[in-house]
Amino acid sequence: MAVSRCQRLSGALVQELLATVDTVLFDCDGVIWRGDQVIPGAPEVINALKSHDKRVFFVTNNSTKTRAMYAEKLGRLGFQASEEEVFGTAYCSAVYLKRTAKLDGKVYLIGGNALSQELQRVGIPHLGSGPDPVTGSQNDWANVPLDPDVKAVLVGFDEHFSYMKLARALRYLDDPRCLFIGTNTDTRLPLEGGRAVPGTGCLVRAVETVAHRKAQIIGKPNHFMFDCLASEYGIQPSRTLMVGDRLDTDILLGSNCGVKTLLTLTGVSRLEEALEHLESGSEARLRLVPDYYVDTIGDLLPALQG
């Protein structure tokens, strides 16, 4: 079907679009929930899509949960979902290090329990998770002891992020052979009530700054998350829809991977931003423009129930 960019998706257009789609990819935070508060109608939409024989996957940059944790939360909030349908950056980072980088050594982890569990699950030894308070003097910080078996630094969301962790990452990354991986570059994590907390991108940028190196980013809009999913399930990009709330991650992923895109306005990005990109005449900015938009994912429900 021919698409005029940034169309409001409603009524018969929903059914017309779904006739061209076999697989729907959903971001989570800001799309189907905010924090622990479900977006009204989201479970019904996703469950209805499955009843219409659409494959549904959850593709999230959030690295604070394992696949199993996400499946538990989805079920608790009323979504029909399995662990295998979840592709988060904790899981995909472990897959990247194991299958793509073929890491032979340990990981220095700036990240939480979910990343630790996913690394352990694929058999990658690691250290660094948990608090690392400042001790000693500047000379001590510049000479923190290193584990010679560490061959990669992985940065995800870490509530215990500290100066000492920066100091250790600096020393490991001074070796150009040490891999530098970041789960994502999202600067904010949206919560219920319009609030937000600092996102992983703030931590990745801090380590990049001190290391004078750029991280290999696993999450959206990088191709790897989509490639990871496509390699396991053989999905066809031209018959896939990406649903998200961020132009610079979800929508750009769709543009990068040749899938249709739908922006929902319950999270980070605003319609005005998309329209400014559309009117800019810039090829790079046009890649941030969704094919469709809705005020909220619940707007799809009438067409699915009709």
C-alpha positions as a LaTeX table, in Angstrom:
\begin{tabular}{lrrr}
\hline
Residue & $x$ (\AA) & $y$ (\AA) & $z$ (\AA) \\
\hline
Met1 & 0.00 & 0.00 & 0.00 \\
Ala2 & 1.24 & 3.50 & $-0.83$ \\
Val3 & 1.96 & 5.57 & 2.27 \\
Ser4 & 1.96 & 9.33 & 2.78 \\
Arg5 & 4.31 & 9.89 & 5.68 \\
Cys6 & 2.99 & 10.67 & 9.16 \\
Gln7 & $-0.67$ & 9.75 & 8.57 \\
Arg8 & $-3.06$ & 9.43 & 11.50 \\
Leu9 & $-3.94$ & 5.74 & 11.74 \\
Ser10 & $-7.62$ & 5.12 & 12.41 \\
Gly11 & $-10.75$ & 3.46 & 11.08 \\
Ala12 & $-10.48$ & 1.47 & 7.87 \\
Leu13 & $-6.83$ & 2.47 & 7.46 \\
Val14 & $-5.95$ & 0.20 & 10.42 \\
Gln15 & $-7.41$ & $-2.82$ & 8.68 \\
Glu16 & $-5.80$ & $-1.82$ & 5.39 \\
Leu17 & $-2.39$ & $-1.62$ & 7.07 \\
Leu18 & $-2.77$ & $-4.88$ & 8.98 \\
Ala19 & $-3.57$ & $-6.70$ & 5.74 \\
Thr20 & 0.01 & $-5.92$ & 4.67 \\
Val21 & 1.60 & $-6.99$ & 7.99 \\
Asp22 & 2.47 & $-10.40$ & 9.42 \\
Thr23 & 4.64 & $-9.25$ & 12.34 \\
Val24 & 4.31 & $-6.36$ & 14.79 \\
Leu25 & 7.22 & $-5.19$ & 16.95 \\
Phe26 & 6.36 & $-3.20$ & 20.08 \\
Asp27 & 8.59 & $-1.03$ & 22.18 \\
Cys28 & 7.51 & $-1.23$ & 25.84 \\
Asp29 & 8.23 & 1.84 & 27.99 \\
Gly30 & 6.01 & 4.69 & 26.82 \\
Val31 & 4.13 & 2.46 & 24.35 \\
Ile32 & 2.35 & $-0.33$ & 26.22 \\
Trp33 & 3.16 & 0.88 & 29.75 \\
Arg34 & 4.74 & 3.70 & 31.72 \\
Gly35 & 6.65 & 2.32 & 34.68 \\
Asp36 & 4.19 & $-0.16$ & 36.22 \\
Gln37 & 1.08 & 1.53 & 34.81 \\
Val38 & $-0.34$ & $-0.09$ & 31.67 \\
Ile39 & $-1.42$ & 2.13 & 28.76 \\
Pro40 & $-5.23$ & 1.75 & 28.57 \\
Gly41 & $-6.23$ & $-0.71$ & 25.85 \\
Ala42 & $-2.68$ & $-1.95$ & 25.18 \\
Pro43 & $-3.19$ & $-5.54$ & 26.41 \\
Glu44 & $-6.42$ & $-5.83$ & 24.43 \\
Val45 & $-4.71$ & $-4.56$ & 21.25 \\
Ile46 & $-1.81$ & $-6.99$ & 21.49 \\
Asn47 & $-4.02$ & $-9.93$ & 22.41 \\
Ala48 & $-6.36$ & $-9.07$ & 19.51 \\
Leu49 & $-3.44$ & $-8.93$ & 17.08 \\
Lys50 & $-2.47$ & $-12.43$ & 18.12 \\
Ser51 & $-6.04$ & $-13.62$ & 17.69 \\
His52 & $-5.80$ & $-12.26$ & 14.12 \\
Asp53 & $-2.73$ & $-14.51$ & 13.58 \\
Lys54 & $-0.19$ & $-11.70$ & 13.76 \\
Arg55 & 3.19 & $-12.47$ & 15.28 \\
Val56 & 4.04 & $-10.02$ & 18.09 \\
Phe57 & 7.45 & $-9.31$ & 19.61 \\
Phe58 & 8.57 & $-6.88$ & 22.30 \\
Val59 & 11.72 & $-5.00$ & 21.32 \\
Thr60 & 13.02 & $-2.78$ & 24.10 \\
Asn61 & 16.21 & $-0.86$ & 24.82 \\
Asn62 & 15.67 & $-1.24$ & 28.56 \\
Ser63 & 18.40 & $-3.47$ & 30.02 \\
Thr64 & 16.99 & $-3.73$ & 33.57 \\
Lys65 & 15.04 & $-6.93$ & 32.95 \\
Thr66 & 15.80 & $-10.38$ & 31.57 \\
Arg67 & 13.49 & $-12.00$ & 29.04 \\
Ala68 & 11.90 & $-13.98$ & 31.87 \\
Met69 & 11.35 & $-10.82$ & 33.94 \\
Tyr70 & 9.68 & $-9.11$ & 30.99 \\
Ala71 & 7.45 & $-12.11$ & 30.34 \\
Glu72 & 6.37 & $-12.07$ & 33.99 \\
Lys73 & 5.55 & $-8.34$ & 33.86 \\
Leu74 & 3.68 & $-8.70$ & 30.57 \\
Gly75 & 1.56 & $-11.51$ & 31.98 \\
Arg76 & 0.89 & $-9.60$ & 35.20 \\
Leu77 & $-0.36$ & $-6.60$ & 33.23 \\
Gly78 & $-2.71$ & $-8.69$ & 31.08 \\
Phe79 & $-0.65$ & $-9.34$ & 27.94 \\
Gln80 & $-0.49$ & $-12.76$ & 26.33 \\
Ala81 & 3.27 & $-13.10$ & 25.94 \\
Ser82 & 6.09 & $-15.63$ & 26.21 \\
Glu83 & 9.75 & $-15.22$ & 27.11 \\
Glu84 & 10.75 & $-16.07$ & 23.53 \\
Glu85 & 8.85 & $-13.03$ & 22.23 \\
Val86 & 11.00 & $-10.59$ & 24.21 \\
Phe87 & 14.11 & $-9.02$ & 22.67 \\
Gly88 & 15.65 & $-6.64$ & 25.20 \\
Thr89 & 19.16 & $-5.21$ & 25.24 \\
Ala90 & 20.22 & $-7.39$ & 28.18 \\
Tyr91 & 19.52 & $-10.53$ & 26.14 \\
Cys92 & 20.76 & $-9.11$ & 22.82 \\
Ser93 & 24.01 & $-7.84$ & 24.37 \\
Ala94 & 24.77 & $-11.34$ & 25.64 \\
Val95 & 23.93 & $-12.79$ & 22.22 \\
Tyr96 & 26.20 & $-10.25$ & 20.52 \\
Leu97 & 29.17 & $-11.02$ & 22.75 \\
Lys98 & 28.68 & $-14.78$ & 22.47 \\
Arg99 & 27.73 & $-15.28$ & 18.81 \\
Thr100 & 28.95 & $-12.21$ & 16.92 \\
Ala101 & 32.02 & $-11.04$ & 18.85 \\
Lys102 & 32.81 & $-14.63$ & 19.92 \\
Leu103 & 34.29 & $-13.24$ & 23.11 \\
Asp104 & 37.04 & $-15.36$ & 24.64 \\
Gly105 & 37.42 & $-13.86$ & 28.10 \\
Lys106 & 35.57 & $-11.96$ & 30.79 \\
Val107 & 33.36 & $-8.87$ & 30.70 \\
Tyr108 & 33.74 & $-5.87$ & 32.98 \\
Leu109 & 30.07 & $-5.04$ & 33.54 \\
Ile110 & 28.64 & $-1.65$ & 34.36 \\
Gly111 & 25.08 & $-2.86$ & 34.68 \\
Gly112 & 22.53 & $-4.50$ & 36.87 \\
Asn113 & 21.23 & $-7.93$ & 37.76 \\
Ala114 & 19.42 & $-8.56$ & 34.46 \\
Leu115 & 22.56 & $-8.07$ & 32.39 \\
Ser116 & 24.49 & $-10.27$ & 34.80 \\
Gln117 & 21.90 & $-13.05$ & 34.49 \\
Glu118 & 21.79 & $-12.91$ & 30.68 \\
Leu119 & 25.60 & $-13.06$ & 30.47 \\
Gln120 & 25.63 & $-15.99$ & 32.88 \\
Arg121 & 22.95 & $-17.73$ & 30.86 \\
Val122 & 25.15 & $-17.82$ & 27.75 \\
Gly123 & 28.25 & $-18.75$ & 29.75 \\
Ile124 & 30.15 & $-15.46$ & 29.71 \\
Pro125 & 32.10 & $-14.82$ & 32.95 \\
His126 & 31.94 & $-11.24$ & 34.21 \\
Leu127 & 32.69 & $-8.94$ & 37.13 \\
Gly128 & 31.75 & $-5.45$ & 38.29 \\
Ser129 & 28.04 & $-5.71$ & 39.06 \\
Gly130 & 26.93 & $-4.05$ & 42.31 \\
Pro131 & 28.25 & $-1.09$ & 44.34 \\
Asp132 & 31.82 & 0.12 & 43.92 \\
Pro133 & 32.33 & 3.00 & 46.36 \\
Val134 & 35.21 & 5.45 & 46.11 \\
Thr135 & 38.24 & 4.57 & 48.26 \\
Gly136 & 41.79 & 5.87 & 48.45 \\
Ser137 & 43.31 & 8.82 & 46.61 \\
Gln138 & 43.69 & 9.90 & 43.00 \\
Asn139 & 46.83 & 7.78 & 42.66 \\
Asp140 & 44.83 & 4.74 & 43.79 \\
Trp141 & 42.06 & 5.54 & 41.30 \\
Ala142 & 44.55 & 5.77 & 38.45 \\
Asn143 & 46.01 & 2.37 & 39.36 \\
Val144 & 42.98 & 0.26 & 40.22 \\
Pro145 & 43.90 & $-3.42$ & 39.78 \\
Leu146 & 42.74 & $-5.07$ & 36.56 \\
Asp147 & 41.68 & $-8.64$ & 35.79 \\
Pro148 & 43.87 & $-9.67$ & 32.84 \\
Asp149 & 41.10 & $-11.91$ & 31.50 \\
Val150 & 38.72 & $-8.99$ & 30.86 \\
Lys151 & 38.33 & $-8.57$ & 27.10 \\
Ala152 & 35.22 & $-6.37$ & 26.95 \\
Val153 & 33.48 & $-3.56$ & 28.84 \\
Leu154 & 29.67 & $-3.64$ & 28.71 \\
Val155 & 27.68 & $-0.59$ & 29.85 \\
Gly156 & 23.95 & $-0.85$ & 30.59 \\
Phe157 & 21.63 & 0.68 & 33.16 \\
Asp158 & 23.37 & 0.63 & 36.53 \\
Glu159 & 21.83 & 2.15 & 39.64 \\
His160 & 25.25 & 1.76 & 41.30 \\
Phe161 & 27.11 & 3.77 & 38.64 \\
Ser162 & 30.04 & 5.47 & 40.34 \\
Tyr163 & 33.33 & 7.30 & 39.93 \\
Met164 & 35.22 & 4.10 & 40.69 \\
Lys165 & 33.41 & 2.28 & 37.89 \\
Leu166 & 34.44 & 5.05 & 35.51 \\
Ala167 & 38.03 & 4.69 & 36.69 \\
Arg168 & 38.02 & 0.92 & 36.14 \\
Ala169 & 36.39 & 1.25 & 32.71 \\
Leu170 & 39.01 & 3.83 & 31.72 \\
Arg171 & 41.84 & 1.45 & 32.56 \\
Tyr172 & 40.32 & $-1.50$ & 30.71 \\
Leu173 & 39.47 & 0.59 & 27.64 \\
Asp174 & 42.97 & 2.05 & 27.45 \\
Asp175 & 43.73 & $-1.28$ & 25.78 \\
Pro176 & 42.47 & $-0.87$ & 22.18 \\
Arg177 & 41.88 & $-4.63$ & 21.97 \\
Cys178 & 39.23 & $-4.44$ & 24.71 \\
Leu179 & 35.73 & $-4.38$ & 23.23 \\
Phe180 & 33.45 & $-1.51$ & 24.27 \\
Ile181 & 29.72 & $-2.32$ & 24.17 \\
Gly182 & 26.75 & $-0.17$ & 25.21 \\
Thr183 & 23.22 & $-1.50$ & 25.50 \\
Asn184 & 21.53 & 1.71 & 24.27 \\
Thr185 & 21.75 & 5.50 & 24.15 \\
Asp186 & 18.28 & 6.44 & 25.50 \\
Thr187 & 18.80 & 9.47 & 27.73 \\
Arg188 & 15.48 & 9.22 & 29.61 \\
Leu189 & 13.17 & 6.44 & 30.80 \\
Pro190 & 9.52 & 7.62 & 30.83 \\
Leu191 & 7.39 & 6.83 & 33.88 \\
Glu192 & 3.74 & 7.26 & 34.78 \\
Gly193 & 2.47 & 10.79 & 35.36 \\
Gly194 & 4.78 & 12.34 & 32.78 \\
Arg195 & 7.86 & 11.82 & 34.94 \\
Ala196 & 11.20 & 10.39 & 33.81 \\
Val197 & 14.51 & 9.14 & 35.19 \\
Pro198 & 17.98 & 9.33 & 33.58 \\
Gly199 & 18.53 & 6.59 & 31.04 \\
Thr200 & 21.44 & 4.35 & 30.09 \\
Gly201 & 22.62 & 6.76 & 27.40 \\
Cys202 & 23.85 & 9.11 & 30.13 \\
Leu203 & 26.11 & 6.38 & 31.51 \\
Val204 & 27.35 & 5.25 & 28.09 \\
Arg205 & 28.23 & 8.84 & 27.20 \\
Ala206 & 30.17 & 9.24 & 30.45 \\
Val207 & 32.29 & 6.15 & 29.72 \\
Glu208 & 32.78 & 7.22 & 26.10 \\
Thr209 & 33.97 & 10.62 & 27.33 \\
Val210 & 36.57 & 9.23 & 29.73 \\
Ala211 & 37.72 & 6.46 & 27.37 \\
His212 & 38.01 & 8.68 & 24.27 \\
Arg213 & 36.23 & 5.88 & 22.42 \\
Lys214 & 32.76 & 5.24 & 20.99 \\
Ala215 & 30.79 & 2.22 & 22.17 \\
Gln216 & 29.32 & $-0.38$ & 19.84 \\
Ile217 & 25.60 & 0.11 & 20.55 \\
Ile218 & 23.37 & $-2.97$ & 20.63 \\
Gly219 & 19.93 & $-1.37$ & 20.98 \\
Lys220 & 17.66 & 0.61 & 18.68 \\
Pro221 & 18.20 & 2.18 & 16.18 \\
Asn222 & 21.15 & $-0.16$ & 15.58 \\
His223 & 20.46 & $-2.98$ & 13.11 \\
Phe224 & 21.61 & $-5.68$ & 15.51 \\
Met225 & 18.41 & $-6.02$ & 17.57 \\
Phe226 & 16.32 & $-6.48$ & 14.43 \\
Asp227 & 18.88 & $-8.85$ & 12.92 \\
Cys228 & 18.90 & $-10.88$ & 16.13 \\
Leu229 & 15.13 & $-11.28$ & 16.00 \\
Ala230 & 15.00 & $-11.87$ & 12.23 \\
Ser231 & 17.67 & $-14.57$ & 12.39 \\
Glu232 & 15.66 & $-16.53$ & 14.95 \\
Tyr233 & 12.22 & $-16.11$ & 13.37 \\
Gly234 & 12.82 & $-15.34$ & 9.70 \\
Ile235 & 10.59 & $-12.28$ & 9.64 \\
Gln236 & 10.13 & $-10.34$ & 6.39 \\
Pro237 & 10.90 & $-6.61$ & 6.83 \\
Ser238 & 8.39 & $-5.45$ & 4.21 \\
Arg239 & 5.59 & $-7.21$ & 6.12 \\
Thr240 & 6.64 & $-5.95$ & 9.56 \\
Leu241 & 5.41 & $-2.96$ & 11.61 \\
Met242 & 7.48 & $-1.25$ & 14.33 \\
Val243 & 5.44 & 0.54 & 17.02 \\
Gly244 & 7.27 & 2.98 & 19.27 \\
Asp245 & 7.25 & 6.30 & 21.09 \\
Arg246 & 10.69 & 7.60 & 20.09 \\
Leu247 & 11.62 & 8.98 & 16.70 \\
Asp248 & 15.37 & 8.58 & 17.26 \\
Thr249 & 15.24 & 4.91 & 18.28 \\
Asp250 & 12.00 & 3.12 & 17.30 \\
Ile251 & 11.16 & 5.00 & 14.12 \\
Leu252 & 14.78 & 5.23 & 12.98 \\
Leu253 & 15.15 & 1.47 & 13.54 \\
Gly254 & 12.21 & 0.95 & 11.20 \\
Ser255 & 13.79 & 3.22 & 8.58 \\
Asn256 & 17.16 & 1.48 & 8.95 \\
Cys257 & 15.64 & $-1.99$ & 8.56 \\
Gly258 & 12.98 & $-1.34$ & 5.91 \\
Val259 & 9.92 & $-1.93$ & 8.12 \\
Lys260 & 6.74 & 0.11 & 8.42 \\
Thr261 & 6.57 & 2.47 & 11.41 \\
Leu262 & 3.89 & 3.70 & 13.82 \\
Leu263 & 4.50 & 6.44 & 16.40 \\
Thr264 & 2.37 & 6.50 & 19.53 \\
Leu265 & 2.21 & 9.79 & 21.43 \\
Thr266 & 2.16 & 8.36 & 24.97 \\
Gly267 & 5.93 & 8.49 & 25.50 \\
Val268 & 8.89 & 10.66 & 24.60 \\
Ser269 & 8.46 & 12.09 & 21.08 \\
Arg270 & 5.81 & 14.61 & 20.03 \\
Leu271 & 3.90 & 14.86 & 16.76 \\
Glu272 & 5.28 & 18.37 & 16.25 \\
Glu273 & 8.80 & 16.95 & 16.14 \\
Ala274 & 7.83 & 14.43 & 13.45 \\
Leu275 & 6.16 & 17.14 & 11.36 \\
Glu276 & 9.22 & 19.38 & 11.64 \\
His277 & 11.36 & 16.51 & 10.35 \\
Leu278 & 8.87 & 15.90 & 7.53 \\
Glu279 & 8.96 & 19.54 & 6.43 \\
Ser280 & 12.75 & 19.89 & 6.75 \\
Gly281 & 13.66 & 18.58 & 3.32 \\
Ser282 & 16.62 & 16.80 & 4.95 \\
Glu283 & 17.13 & 13.19 & 3.90 \\
Ala284 & 18.59 & 12.31 & 7.31 \\
Arg285 & 15.67 & 13.89 & 9.18 \\
Leu286 & 13.10 & 12.18 & 6.94 \\
Arg287 & 14.33 & 8.86 & 8.33 \\
Leu288 & 12.91 & 9.98 & 11.69 \\
Val289 & 9.40 & 10.45 & 10.27 \\
Pro290 & 6.90 & 7.63 & 11.00 \\
Asp291 & 4.59 & 6.24 & 8.35 \\
Tyr292 & 1.68 & 6.52 & 10.80 \\
Tyr293 & 0.86 & 7.88 & 14.23 \\
Val294 & $-1.80$ & 7.40 & 16.93 \\
Asp295 & $-2.49$ & 9.29 & 20.13 \\
Thr296 & $-2.34$ & 6.02 & 22.06 \\
Ile297 & $-2.06$ & 2.36 & 21.14 \\
Gly298 & $-5.61$ & 1.85 & 22.42 \\
Asp299 & $-6.84$ & 3.78 & 19.35 \\
Leu300 & $-6.31$ & 0.60 & 17.30 \\
Leu301 & $-8.76$ & $-1.45$ & 19.34 \\
Pro302 & $-12.06$ & $-0.56$ & 17.59 \\
Ala303 & $-10.74$ & $-1.70$ & 14.21 \\
Leu304 & $-9.40$ & $-4.92$ & 15.70 \\
Gln305 & $-12.69$ & $-5.71$ & 17.42 \\
Gly306 & $-14.86$ & $-4.76$ & 14.44 \\
\hline
\end{tabular}
